[in-house]
PDB file of N, CA and C in Angstrom:
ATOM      1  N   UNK A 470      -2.476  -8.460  -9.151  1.00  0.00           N
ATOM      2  CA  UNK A 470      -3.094  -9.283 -10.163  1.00  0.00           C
ATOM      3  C   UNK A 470      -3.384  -8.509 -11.432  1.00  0.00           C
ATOM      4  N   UNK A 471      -3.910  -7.183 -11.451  1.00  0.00           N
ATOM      5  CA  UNK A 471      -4.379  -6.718 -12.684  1.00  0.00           C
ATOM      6  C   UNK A 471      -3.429  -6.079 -13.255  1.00  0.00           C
ATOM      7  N   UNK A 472      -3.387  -5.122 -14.409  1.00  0.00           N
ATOM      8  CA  UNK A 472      -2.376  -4.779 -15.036  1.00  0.00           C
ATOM      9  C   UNK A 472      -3.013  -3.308 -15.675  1.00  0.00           C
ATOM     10  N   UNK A 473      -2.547  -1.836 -15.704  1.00  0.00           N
ATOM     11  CA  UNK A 473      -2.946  -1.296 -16.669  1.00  0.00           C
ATOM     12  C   UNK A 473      -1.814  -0.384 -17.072  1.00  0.00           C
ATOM     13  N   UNK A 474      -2.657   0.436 -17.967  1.00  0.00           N
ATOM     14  CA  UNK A 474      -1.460   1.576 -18.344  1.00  0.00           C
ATOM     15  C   UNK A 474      -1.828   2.793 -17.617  1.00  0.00           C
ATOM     16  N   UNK A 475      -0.694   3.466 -17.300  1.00  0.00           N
ATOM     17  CA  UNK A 475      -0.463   5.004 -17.013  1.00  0.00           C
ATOM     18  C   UNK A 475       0.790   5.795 -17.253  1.00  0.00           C
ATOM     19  N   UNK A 476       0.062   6.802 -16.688  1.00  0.00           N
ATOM     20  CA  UNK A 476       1.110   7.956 -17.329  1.00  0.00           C
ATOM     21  C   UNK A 476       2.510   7.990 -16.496  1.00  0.00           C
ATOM     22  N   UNK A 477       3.928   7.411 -17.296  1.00  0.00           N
ATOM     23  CA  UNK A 477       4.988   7.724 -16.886  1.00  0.00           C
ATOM     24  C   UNK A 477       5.187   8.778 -16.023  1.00  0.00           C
ATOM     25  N   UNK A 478       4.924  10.270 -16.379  1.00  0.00           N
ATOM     26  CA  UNK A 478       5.212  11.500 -15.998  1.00  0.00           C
ATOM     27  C   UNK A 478       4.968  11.851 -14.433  1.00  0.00           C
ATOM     28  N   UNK A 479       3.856  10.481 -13.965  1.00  0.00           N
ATOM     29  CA  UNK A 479       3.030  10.957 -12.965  1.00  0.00           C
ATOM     30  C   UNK A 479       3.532   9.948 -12.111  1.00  0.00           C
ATOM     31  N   UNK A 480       3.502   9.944 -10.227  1.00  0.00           N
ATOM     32  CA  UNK A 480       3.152   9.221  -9.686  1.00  0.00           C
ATOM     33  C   UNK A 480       2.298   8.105  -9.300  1.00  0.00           C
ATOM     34  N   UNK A 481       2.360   7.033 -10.668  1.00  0.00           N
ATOM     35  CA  UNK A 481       1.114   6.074 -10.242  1.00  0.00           C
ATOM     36  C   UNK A 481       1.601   4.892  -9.706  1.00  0.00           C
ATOM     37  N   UNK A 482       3.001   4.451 -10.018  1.00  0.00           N
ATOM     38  CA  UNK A 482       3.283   3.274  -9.435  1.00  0.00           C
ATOM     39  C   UNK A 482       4.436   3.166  -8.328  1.00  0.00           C
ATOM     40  N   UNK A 483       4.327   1.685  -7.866  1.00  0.00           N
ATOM     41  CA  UNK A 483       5.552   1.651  -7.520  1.00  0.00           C
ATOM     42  C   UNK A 483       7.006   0.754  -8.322  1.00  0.00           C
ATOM     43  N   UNK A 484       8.235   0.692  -7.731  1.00  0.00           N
ATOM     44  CA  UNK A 484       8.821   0.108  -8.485  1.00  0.00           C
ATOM     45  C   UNK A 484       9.332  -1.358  -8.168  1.00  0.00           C
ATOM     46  N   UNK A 485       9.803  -1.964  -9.207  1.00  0.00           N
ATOM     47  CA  UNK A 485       9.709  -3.227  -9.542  1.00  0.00           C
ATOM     48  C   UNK A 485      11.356  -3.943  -9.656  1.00  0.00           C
ATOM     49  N   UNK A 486      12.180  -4.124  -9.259  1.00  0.00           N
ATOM     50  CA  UNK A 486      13.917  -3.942  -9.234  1.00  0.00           C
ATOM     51  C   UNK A 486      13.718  -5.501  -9.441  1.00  0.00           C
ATOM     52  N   UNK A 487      14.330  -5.857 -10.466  1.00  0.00           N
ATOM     53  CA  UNK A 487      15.265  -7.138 -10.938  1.00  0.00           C
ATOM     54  C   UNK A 487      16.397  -7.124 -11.404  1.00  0.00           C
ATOM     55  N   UNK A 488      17.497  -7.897 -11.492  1.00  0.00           N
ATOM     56  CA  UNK A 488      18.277  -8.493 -12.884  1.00  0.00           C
ATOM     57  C   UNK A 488      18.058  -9.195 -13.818  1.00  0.00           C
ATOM     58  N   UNK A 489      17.495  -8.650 -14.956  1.00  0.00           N
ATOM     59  CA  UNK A 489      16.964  -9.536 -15.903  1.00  0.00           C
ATOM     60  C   UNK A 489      17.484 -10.727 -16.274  1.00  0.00           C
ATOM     61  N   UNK A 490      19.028 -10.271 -16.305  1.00  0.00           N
ATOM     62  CA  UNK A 490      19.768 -11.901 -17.096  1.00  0.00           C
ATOM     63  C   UNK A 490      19.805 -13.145 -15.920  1.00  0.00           C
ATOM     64  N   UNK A 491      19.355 -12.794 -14.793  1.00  0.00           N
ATOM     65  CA  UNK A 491      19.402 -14.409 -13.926  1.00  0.00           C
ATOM     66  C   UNK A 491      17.898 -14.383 -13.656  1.00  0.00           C
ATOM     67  N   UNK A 492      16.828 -15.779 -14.805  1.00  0.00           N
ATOM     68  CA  UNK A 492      15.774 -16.212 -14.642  1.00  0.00           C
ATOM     69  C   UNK A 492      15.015 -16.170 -13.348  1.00  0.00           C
ATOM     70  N   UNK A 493      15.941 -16.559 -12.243  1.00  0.00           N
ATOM     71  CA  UNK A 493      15.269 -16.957 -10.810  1.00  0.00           C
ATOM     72  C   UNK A 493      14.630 -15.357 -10.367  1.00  0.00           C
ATOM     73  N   UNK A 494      15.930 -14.328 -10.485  1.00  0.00           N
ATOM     74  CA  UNK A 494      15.351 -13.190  -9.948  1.00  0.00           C
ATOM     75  C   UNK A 494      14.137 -12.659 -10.428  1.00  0.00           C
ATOM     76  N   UNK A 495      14.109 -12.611 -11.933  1.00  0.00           N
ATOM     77  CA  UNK A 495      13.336 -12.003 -12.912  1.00  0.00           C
ATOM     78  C   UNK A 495      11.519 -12.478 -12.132  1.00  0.00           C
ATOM     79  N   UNK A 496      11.252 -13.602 -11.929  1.00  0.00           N
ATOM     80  CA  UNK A 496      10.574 -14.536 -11.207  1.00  0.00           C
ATOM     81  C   UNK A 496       9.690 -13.566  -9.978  1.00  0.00           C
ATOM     82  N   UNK A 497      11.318 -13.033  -8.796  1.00  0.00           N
ATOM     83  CA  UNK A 497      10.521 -12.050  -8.000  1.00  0.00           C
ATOM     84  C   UNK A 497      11.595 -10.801  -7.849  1.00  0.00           C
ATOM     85  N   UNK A 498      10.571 -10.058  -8.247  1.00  0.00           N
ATOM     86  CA  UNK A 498      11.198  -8.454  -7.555  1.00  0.00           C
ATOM     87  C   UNK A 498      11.084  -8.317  -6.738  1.00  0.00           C
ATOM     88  N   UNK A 499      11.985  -7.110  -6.095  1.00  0.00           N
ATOM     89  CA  UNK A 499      12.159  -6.046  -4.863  1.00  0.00           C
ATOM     90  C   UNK A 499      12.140  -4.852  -5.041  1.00  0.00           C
ATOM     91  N   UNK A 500      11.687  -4.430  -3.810  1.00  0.00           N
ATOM     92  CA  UNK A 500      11.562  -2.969  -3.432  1.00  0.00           C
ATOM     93  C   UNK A 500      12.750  -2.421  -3.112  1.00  0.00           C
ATOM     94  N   UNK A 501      12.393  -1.241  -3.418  1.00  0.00           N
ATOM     95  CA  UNK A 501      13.395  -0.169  -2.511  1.00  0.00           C
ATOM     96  C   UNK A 501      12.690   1.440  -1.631  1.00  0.00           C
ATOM     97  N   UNK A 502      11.499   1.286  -1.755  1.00  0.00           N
ATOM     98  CA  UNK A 502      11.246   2.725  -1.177  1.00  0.00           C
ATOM     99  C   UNK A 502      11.249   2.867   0.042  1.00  0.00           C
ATOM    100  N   UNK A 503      11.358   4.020   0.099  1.00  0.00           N
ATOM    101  CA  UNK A 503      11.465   5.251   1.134  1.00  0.00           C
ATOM    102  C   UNK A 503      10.088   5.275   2.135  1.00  0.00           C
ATOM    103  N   UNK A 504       8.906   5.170   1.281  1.00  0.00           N
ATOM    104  CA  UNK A 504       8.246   5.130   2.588  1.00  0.00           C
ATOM    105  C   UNK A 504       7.100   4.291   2.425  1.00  0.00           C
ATOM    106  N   UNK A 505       6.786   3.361   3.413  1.00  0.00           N
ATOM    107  CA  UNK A 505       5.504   2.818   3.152  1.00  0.00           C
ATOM    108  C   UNK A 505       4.533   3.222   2.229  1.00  0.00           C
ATOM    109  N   UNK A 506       4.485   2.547   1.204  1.00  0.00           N
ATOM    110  CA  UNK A 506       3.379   2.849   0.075  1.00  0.00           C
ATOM    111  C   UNK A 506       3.952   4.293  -0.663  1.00  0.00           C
ATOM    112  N   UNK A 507       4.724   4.295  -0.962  1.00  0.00           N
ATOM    113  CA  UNK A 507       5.748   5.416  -1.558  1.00  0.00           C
ATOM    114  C   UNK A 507       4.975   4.573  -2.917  1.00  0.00           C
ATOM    115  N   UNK A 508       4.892   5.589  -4.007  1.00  0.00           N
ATOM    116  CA  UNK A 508       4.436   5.232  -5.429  1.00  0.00           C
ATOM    117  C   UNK A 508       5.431   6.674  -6.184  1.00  0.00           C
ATOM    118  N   UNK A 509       5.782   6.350  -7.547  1.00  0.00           N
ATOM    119  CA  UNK A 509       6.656   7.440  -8.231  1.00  0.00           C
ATOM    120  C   UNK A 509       6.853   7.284  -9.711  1.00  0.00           C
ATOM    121  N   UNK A 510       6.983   8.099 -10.330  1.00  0.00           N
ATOM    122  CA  UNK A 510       7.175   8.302 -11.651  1.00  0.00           C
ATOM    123  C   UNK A 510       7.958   6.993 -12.510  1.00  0.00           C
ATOM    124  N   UNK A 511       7.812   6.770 -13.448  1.00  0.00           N
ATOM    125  CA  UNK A 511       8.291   5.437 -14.219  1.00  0.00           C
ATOM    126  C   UNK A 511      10.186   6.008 -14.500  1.00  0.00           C
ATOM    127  N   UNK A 512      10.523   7.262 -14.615  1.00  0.00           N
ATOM    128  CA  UNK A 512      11.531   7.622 -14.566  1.00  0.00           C
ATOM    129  C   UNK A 512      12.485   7.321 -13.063  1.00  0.00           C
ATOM    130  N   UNK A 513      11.694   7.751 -12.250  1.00  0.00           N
ATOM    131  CA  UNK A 513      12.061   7.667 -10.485  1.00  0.00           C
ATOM    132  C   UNK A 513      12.537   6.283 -10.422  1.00  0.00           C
ATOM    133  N   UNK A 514      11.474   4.889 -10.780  1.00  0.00           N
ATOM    134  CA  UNK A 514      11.264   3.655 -10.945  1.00  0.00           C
ATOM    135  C   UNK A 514      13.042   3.366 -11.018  1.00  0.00           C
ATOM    136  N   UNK A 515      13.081   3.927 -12.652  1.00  0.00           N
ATOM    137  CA  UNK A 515      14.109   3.012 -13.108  1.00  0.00           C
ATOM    138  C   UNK A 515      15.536   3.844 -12.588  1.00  0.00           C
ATOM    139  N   UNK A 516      15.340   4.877 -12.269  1.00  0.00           N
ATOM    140  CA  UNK A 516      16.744   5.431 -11.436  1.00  0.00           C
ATOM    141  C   UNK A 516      17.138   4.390  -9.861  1.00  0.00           C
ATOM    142  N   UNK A 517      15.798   4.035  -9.474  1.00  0.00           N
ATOM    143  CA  UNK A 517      15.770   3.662  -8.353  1.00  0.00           C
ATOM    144  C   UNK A 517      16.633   2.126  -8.507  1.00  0.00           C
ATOM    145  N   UNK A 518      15.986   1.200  -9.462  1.00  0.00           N
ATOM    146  CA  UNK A 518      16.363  -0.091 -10.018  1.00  0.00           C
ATOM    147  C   UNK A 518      17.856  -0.162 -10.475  1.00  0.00           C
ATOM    148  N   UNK A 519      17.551   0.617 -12.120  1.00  0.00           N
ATOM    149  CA  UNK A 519      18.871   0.079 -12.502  1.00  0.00           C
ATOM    150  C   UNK A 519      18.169  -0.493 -13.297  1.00  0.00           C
ATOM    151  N   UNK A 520      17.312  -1.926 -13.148  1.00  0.00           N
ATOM    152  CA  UNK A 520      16.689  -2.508 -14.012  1.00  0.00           C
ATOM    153  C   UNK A 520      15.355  -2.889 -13.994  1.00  0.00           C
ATOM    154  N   UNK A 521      14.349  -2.016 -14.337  1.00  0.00           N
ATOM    155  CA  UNK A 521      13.004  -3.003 -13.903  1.00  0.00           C
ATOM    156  C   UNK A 521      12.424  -4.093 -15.246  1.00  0.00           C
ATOM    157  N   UNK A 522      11.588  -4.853 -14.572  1.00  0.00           N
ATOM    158  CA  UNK A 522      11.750  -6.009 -15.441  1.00  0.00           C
ATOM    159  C   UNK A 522      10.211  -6.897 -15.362  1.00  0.00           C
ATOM    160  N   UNK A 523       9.630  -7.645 -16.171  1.00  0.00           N
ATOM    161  CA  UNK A 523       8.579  -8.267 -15.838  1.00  0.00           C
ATOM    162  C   UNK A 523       8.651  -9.563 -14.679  1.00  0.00           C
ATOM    163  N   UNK A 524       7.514  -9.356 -14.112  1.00  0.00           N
ATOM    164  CA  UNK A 524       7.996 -10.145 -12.700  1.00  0.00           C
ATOM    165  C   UNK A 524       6.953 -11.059 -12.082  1.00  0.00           C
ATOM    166  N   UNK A 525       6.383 -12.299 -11.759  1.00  0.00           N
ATOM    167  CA  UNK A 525       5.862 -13.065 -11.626  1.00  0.00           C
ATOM    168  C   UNK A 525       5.164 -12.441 -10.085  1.00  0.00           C
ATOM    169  N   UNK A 526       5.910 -12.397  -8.726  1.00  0.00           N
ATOM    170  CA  UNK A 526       5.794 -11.517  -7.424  1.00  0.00           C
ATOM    171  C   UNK A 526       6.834 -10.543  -6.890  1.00  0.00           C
ATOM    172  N   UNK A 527       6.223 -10.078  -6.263  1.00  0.00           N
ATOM    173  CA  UNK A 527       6.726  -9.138  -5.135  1.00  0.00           C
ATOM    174  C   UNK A 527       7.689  -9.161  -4.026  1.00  0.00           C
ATOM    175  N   UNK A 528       8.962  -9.975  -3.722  1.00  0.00           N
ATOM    176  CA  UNK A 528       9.125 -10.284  -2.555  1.00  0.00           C
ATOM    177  C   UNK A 528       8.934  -8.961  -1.396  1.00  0.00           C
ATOM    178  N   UNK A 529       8.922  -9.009  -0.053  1.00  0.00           N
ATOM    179  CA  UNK A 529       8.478  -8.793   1.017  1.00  0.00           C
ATOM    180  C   UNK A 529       7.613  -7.716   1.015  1.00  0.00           C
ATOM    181  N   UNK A 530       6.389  -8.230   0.300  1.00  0.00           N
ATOM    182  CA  UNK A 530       5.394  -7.185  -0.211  1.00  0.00           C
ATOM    183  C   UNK A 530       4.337  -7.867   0.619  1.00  0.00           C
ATOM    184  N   UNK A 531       2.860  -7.554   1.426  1.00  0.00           N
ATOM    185  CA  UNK A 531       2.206  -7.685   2.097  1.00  0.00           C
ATOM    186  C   UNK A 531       1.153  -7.633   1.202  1.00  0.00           C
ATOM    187  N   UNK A 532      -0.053  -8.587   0.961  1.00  0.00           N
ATOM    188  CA  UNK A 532      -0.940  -8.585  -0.345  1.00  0.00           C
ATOM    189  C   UNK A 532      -1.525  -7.157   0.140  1.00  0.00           C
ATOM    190  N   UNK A 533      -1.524  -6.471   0.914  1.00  0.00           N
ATOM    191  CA  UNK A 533      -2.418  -5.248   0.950  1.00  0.00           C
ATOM    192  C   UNK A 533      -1.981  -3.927   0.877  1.00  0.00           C
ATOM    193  N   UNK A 534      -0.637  -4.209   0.809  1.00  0.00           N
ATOM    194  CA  UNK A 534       0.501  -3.201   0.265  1.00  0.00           C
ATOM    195  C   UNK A 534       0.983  -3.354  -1.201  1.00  0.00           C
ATOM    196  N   UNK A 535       0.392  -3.842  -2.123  1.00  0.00           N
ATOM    197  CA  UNK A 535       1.139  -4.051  -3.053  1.00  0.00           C
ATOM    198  C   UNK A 535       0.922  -2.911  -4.502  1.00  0.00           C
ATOM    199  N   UNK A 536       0.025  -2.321  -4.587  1.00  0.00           N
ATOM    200  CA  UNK A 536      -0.706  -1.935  -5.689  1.00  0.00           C
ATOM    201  C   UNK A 536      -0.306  -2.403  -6.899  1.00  0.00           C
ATOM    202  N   UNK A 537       0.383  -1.062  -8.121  1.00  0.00           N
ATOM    203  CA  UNK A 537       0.718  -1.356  -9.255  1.00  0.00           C
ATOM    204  C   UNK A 537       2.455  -1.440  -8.937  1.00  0.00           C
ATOM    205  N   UNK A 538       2.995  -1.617  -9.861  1.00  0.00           N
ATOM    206  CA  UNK A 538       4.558  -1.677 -10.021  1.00  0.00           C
ATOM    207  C   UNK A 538       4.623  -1.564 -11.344  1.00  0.00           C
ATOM    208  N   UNK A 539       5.547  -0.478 -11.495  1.00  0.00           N
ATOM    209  CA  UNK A 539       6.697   0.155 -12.997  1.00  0.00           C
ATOM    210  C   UNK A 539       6.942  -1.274 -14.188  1.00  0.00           C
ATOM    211  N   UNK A 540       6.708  -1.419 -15.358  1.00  0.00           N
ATOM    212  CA  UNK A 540       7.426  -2.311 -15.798  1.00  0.00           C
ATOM    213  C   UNK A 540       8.223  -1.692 -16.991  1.00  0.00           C
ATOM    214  N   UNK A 541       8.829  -2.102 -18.045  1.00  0.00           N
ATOM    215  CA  UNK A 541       9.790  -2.176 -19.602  1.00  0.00           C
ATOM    216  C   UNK A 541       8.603  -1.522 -19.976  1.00  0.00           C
ATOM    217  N   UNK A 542       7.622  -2.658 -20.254  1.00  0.00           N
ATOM    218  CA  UNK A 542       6.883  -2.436 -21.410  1.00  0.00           C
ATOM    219  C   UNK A 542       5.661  -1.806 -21.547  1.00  0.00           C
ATOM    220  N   UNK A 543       5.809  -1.612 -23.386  1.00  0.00           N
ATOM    221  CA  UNK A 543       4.761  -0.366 -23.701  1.00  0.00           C
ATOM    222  C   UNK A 543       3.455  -0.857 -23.439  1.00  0.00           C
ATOM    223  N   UNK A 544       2.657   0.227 -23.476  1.00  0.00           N
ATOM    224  CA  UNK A 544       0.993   0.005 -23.150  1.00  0.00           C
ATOM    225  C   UNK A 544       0.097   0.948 -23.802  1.00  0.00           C
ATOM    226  N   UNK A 545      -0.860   0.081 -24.636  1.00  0.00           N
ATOM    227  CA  UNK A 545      -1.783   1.575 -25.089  1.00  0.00           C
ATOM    228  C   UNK A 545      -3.117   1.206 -24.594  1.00  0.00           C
ATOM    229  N   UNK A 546      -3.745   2.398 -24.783  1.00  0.00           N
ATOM    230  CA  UNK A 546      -5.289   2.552 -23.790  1.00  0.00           C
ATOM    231  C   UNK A 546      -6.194   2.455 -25.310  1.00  0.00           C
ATOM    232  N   UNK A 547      -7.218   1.488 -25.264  1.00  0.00           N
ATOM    233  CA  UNK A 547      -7.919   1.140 -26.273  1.00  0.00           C
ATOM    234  C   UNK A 547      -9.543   1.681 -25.626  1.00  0.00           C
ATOM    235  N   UNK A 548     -10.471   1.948 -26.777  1.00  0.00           N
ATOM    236  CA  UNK A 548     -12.064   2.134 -26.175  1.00  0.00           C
ATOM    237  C   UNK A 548     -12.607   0.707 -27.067  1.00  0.00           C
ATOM    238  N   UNK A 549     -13.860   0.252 -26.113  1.00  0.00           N
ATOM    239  CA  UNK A 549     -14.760  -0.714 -26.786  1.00  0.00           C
ATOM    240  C   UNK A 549     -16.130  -0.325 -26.619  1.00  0.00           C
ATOM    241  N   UNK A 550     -16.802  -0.300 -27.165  1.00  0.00           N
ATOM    242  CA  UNK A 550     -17.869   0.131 -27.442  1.00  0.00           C
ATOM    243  C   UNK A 550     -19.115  -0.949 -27.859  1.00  0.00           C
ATOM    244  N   UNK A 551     -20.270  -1.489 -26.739  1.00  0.00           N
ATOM    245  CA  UNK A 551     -20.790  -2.896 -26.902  1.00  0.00           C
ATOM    246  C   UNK A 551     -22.380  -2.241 -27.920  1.00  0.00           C
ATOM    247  N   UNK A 552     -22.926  -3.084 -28.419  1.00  0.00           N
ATOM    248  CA  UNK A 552     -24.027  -2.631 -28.966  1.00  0.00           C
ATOM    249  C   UNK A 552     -24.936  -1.799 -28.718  1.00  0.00           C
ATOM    250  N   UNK A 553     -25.291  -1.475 -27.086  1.00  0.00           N
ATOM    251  CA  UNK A 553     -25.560  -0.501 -26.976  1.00  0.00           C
ATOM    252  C   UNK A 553     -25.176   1.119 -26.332  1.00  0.00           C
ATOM    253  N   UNK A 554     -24.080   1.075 -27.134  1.00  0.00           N
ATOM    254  CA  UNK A 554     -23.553   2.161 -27.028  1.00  0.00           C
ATOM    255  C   UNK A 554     -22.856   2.605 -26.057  1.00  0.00           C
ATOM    256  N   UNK A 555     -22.621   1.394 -24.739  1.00  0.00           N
ATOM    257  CA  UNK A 555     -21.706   2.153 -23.953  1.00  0.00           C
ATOM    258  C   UNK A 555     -20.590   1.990 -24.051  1.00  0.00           C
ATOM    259  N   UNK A 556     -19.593   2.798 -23.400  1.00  0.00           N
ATOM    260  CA  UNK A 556     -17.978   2.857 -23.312  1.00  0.00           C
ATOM    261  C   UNK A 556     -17.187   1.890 -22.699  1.00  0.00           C
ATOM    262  N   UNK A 557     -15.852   1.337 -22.601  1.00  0.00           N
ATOM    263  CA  UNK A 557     -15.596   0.990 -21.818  1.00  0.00           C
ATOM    264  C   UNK A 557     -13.825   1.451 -22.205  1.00  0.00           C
ATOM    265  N   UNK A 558     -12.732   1.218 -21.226  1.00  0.00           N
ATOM    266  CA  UNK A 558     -11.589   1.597 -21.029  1.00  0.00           C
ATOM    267  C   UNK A 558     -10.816   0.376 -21.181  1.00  0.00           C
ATOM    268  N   UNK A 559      -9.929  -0.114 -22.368  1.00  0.00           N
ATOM    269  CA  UNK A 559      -9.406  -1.150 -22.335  1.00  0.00           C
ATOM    270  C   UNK A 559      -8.039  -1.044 -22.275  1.00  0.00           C
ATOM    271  N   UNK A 560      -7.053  -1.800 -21.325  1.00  0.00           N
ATOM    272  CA  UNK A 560      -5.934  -1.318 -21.181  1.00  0.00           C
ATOM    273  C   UNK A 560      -4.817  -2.448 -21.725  1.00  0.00           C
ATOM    274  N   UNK A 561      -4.520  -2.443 -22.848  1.00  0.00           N
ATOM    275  CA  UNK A 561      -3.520  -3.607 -23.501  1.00  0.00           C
ATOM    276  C   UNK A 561      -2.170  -3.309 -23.033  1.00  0.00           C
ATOM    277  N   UNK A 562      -1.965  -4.040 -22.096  1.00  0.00           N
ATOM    278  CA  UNK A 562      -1.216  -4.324 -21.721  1.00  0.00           C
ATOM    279  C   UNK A 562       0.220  -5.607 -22.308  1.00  0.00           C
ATOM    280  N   UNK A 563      -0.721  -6.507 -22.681  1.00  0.00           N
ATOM    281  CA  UNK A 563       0.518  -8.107 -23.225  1.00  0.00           C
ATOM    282  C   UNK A 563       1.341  -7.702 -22.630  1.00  0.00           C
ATOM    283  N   UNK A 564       1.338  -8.113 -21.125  1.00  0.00           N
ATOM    284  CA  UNK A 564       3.111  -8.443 -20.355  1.00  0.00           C
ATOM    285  C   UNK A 564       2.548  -9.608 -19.215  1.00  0.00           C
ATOM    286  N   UNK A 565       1.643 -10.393 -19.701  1.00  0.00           N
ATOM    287  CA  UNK A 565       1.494 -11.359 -18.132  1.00  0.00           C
ATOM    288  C   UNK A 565       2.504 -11.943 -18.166  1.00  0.00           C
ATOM    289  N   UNK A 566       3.201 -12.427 -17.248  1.00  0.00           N
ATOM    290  CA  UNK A 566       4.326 -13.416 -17.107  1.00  0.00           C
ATOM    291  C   UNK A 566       4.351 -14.363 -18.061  1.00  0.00           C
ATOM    292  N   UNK A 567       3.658 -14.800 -18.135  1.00  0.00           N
ATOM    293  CA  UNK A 567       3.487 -16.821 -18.664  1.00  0.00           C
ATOM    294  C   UNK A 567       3.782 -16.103 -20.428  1.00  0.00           C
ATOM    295  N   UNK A 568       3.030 -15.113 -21.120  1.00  0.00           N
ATOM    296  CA  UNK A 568       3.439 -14.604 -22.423  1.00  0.00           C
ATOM    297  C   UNK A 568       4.803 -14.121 -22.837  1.00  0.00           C
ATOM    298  N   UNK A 569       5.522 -13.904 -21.634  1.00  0.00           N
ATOM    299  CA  UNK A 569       6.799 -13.029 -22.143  1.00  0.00           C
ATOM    300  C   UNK A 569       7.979 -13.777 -21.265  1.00  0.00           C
ATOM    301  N   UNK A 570       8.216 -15.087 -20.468  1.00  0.00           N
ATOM    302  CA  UNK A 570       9.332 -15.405 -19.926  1.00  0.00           C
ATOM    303  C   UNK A 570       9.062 -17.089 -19.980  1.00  0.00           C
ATOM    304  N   UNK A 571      10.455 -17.247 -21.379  1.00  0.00           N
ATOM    305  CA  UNK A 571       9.906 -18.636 -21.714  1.00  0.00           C
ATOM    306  C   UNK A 571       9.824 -20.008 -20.451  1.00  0.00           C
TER     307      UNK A 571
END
């Protein structure tokens, strides 16, 4: 459900495999890893794919296996700061489904 940014370089996600140009797939991705709850670099991601892509679900993903997944698009990390002075971590993302797949 949620969405944030991280660091390419690092192991934070997992990956996300579509064909973009046929709508239905784009809809749901697949896996390919190696090992239960395997997570890997955004580079790893797209060697693994070929194509990763924004994606509505997961197919044969278990809601408690699912974490994050690799996508295209860029992301920057914003601060907000409420009147009294505390911090917070905002992660702009703009890739929910419904915004980016007409």
């Amino acid at each position: 459900q949620g969405q944030m940014c991280a660091n390419p370089d690092l192991p934070h996600a997992r990956e996300a495999c579509c064909r973009g140009e046929r709508y239905r797939e784009v809809r749901s991705a697949s896996t390919s890893y190696l090992y239960d709850g395997e997570r890997m670099t955004f580079s790893t991601a797209a060697e693994r794919c070929g194509s990763l892509c924004i994606f509505e679900n997961v197919n044969n993903e278990n809601w408690w296996k699912k974490g994050y997944h690799w996508t295209p698009k860029d992301c920057s990390i914003l601060v907000k700061i409420n009147s009294e002075g505390y911090i917070a971590i905002v992660h702009d993302t703009d890739i929910a489904y419904i915004n980016t797949i007409p």
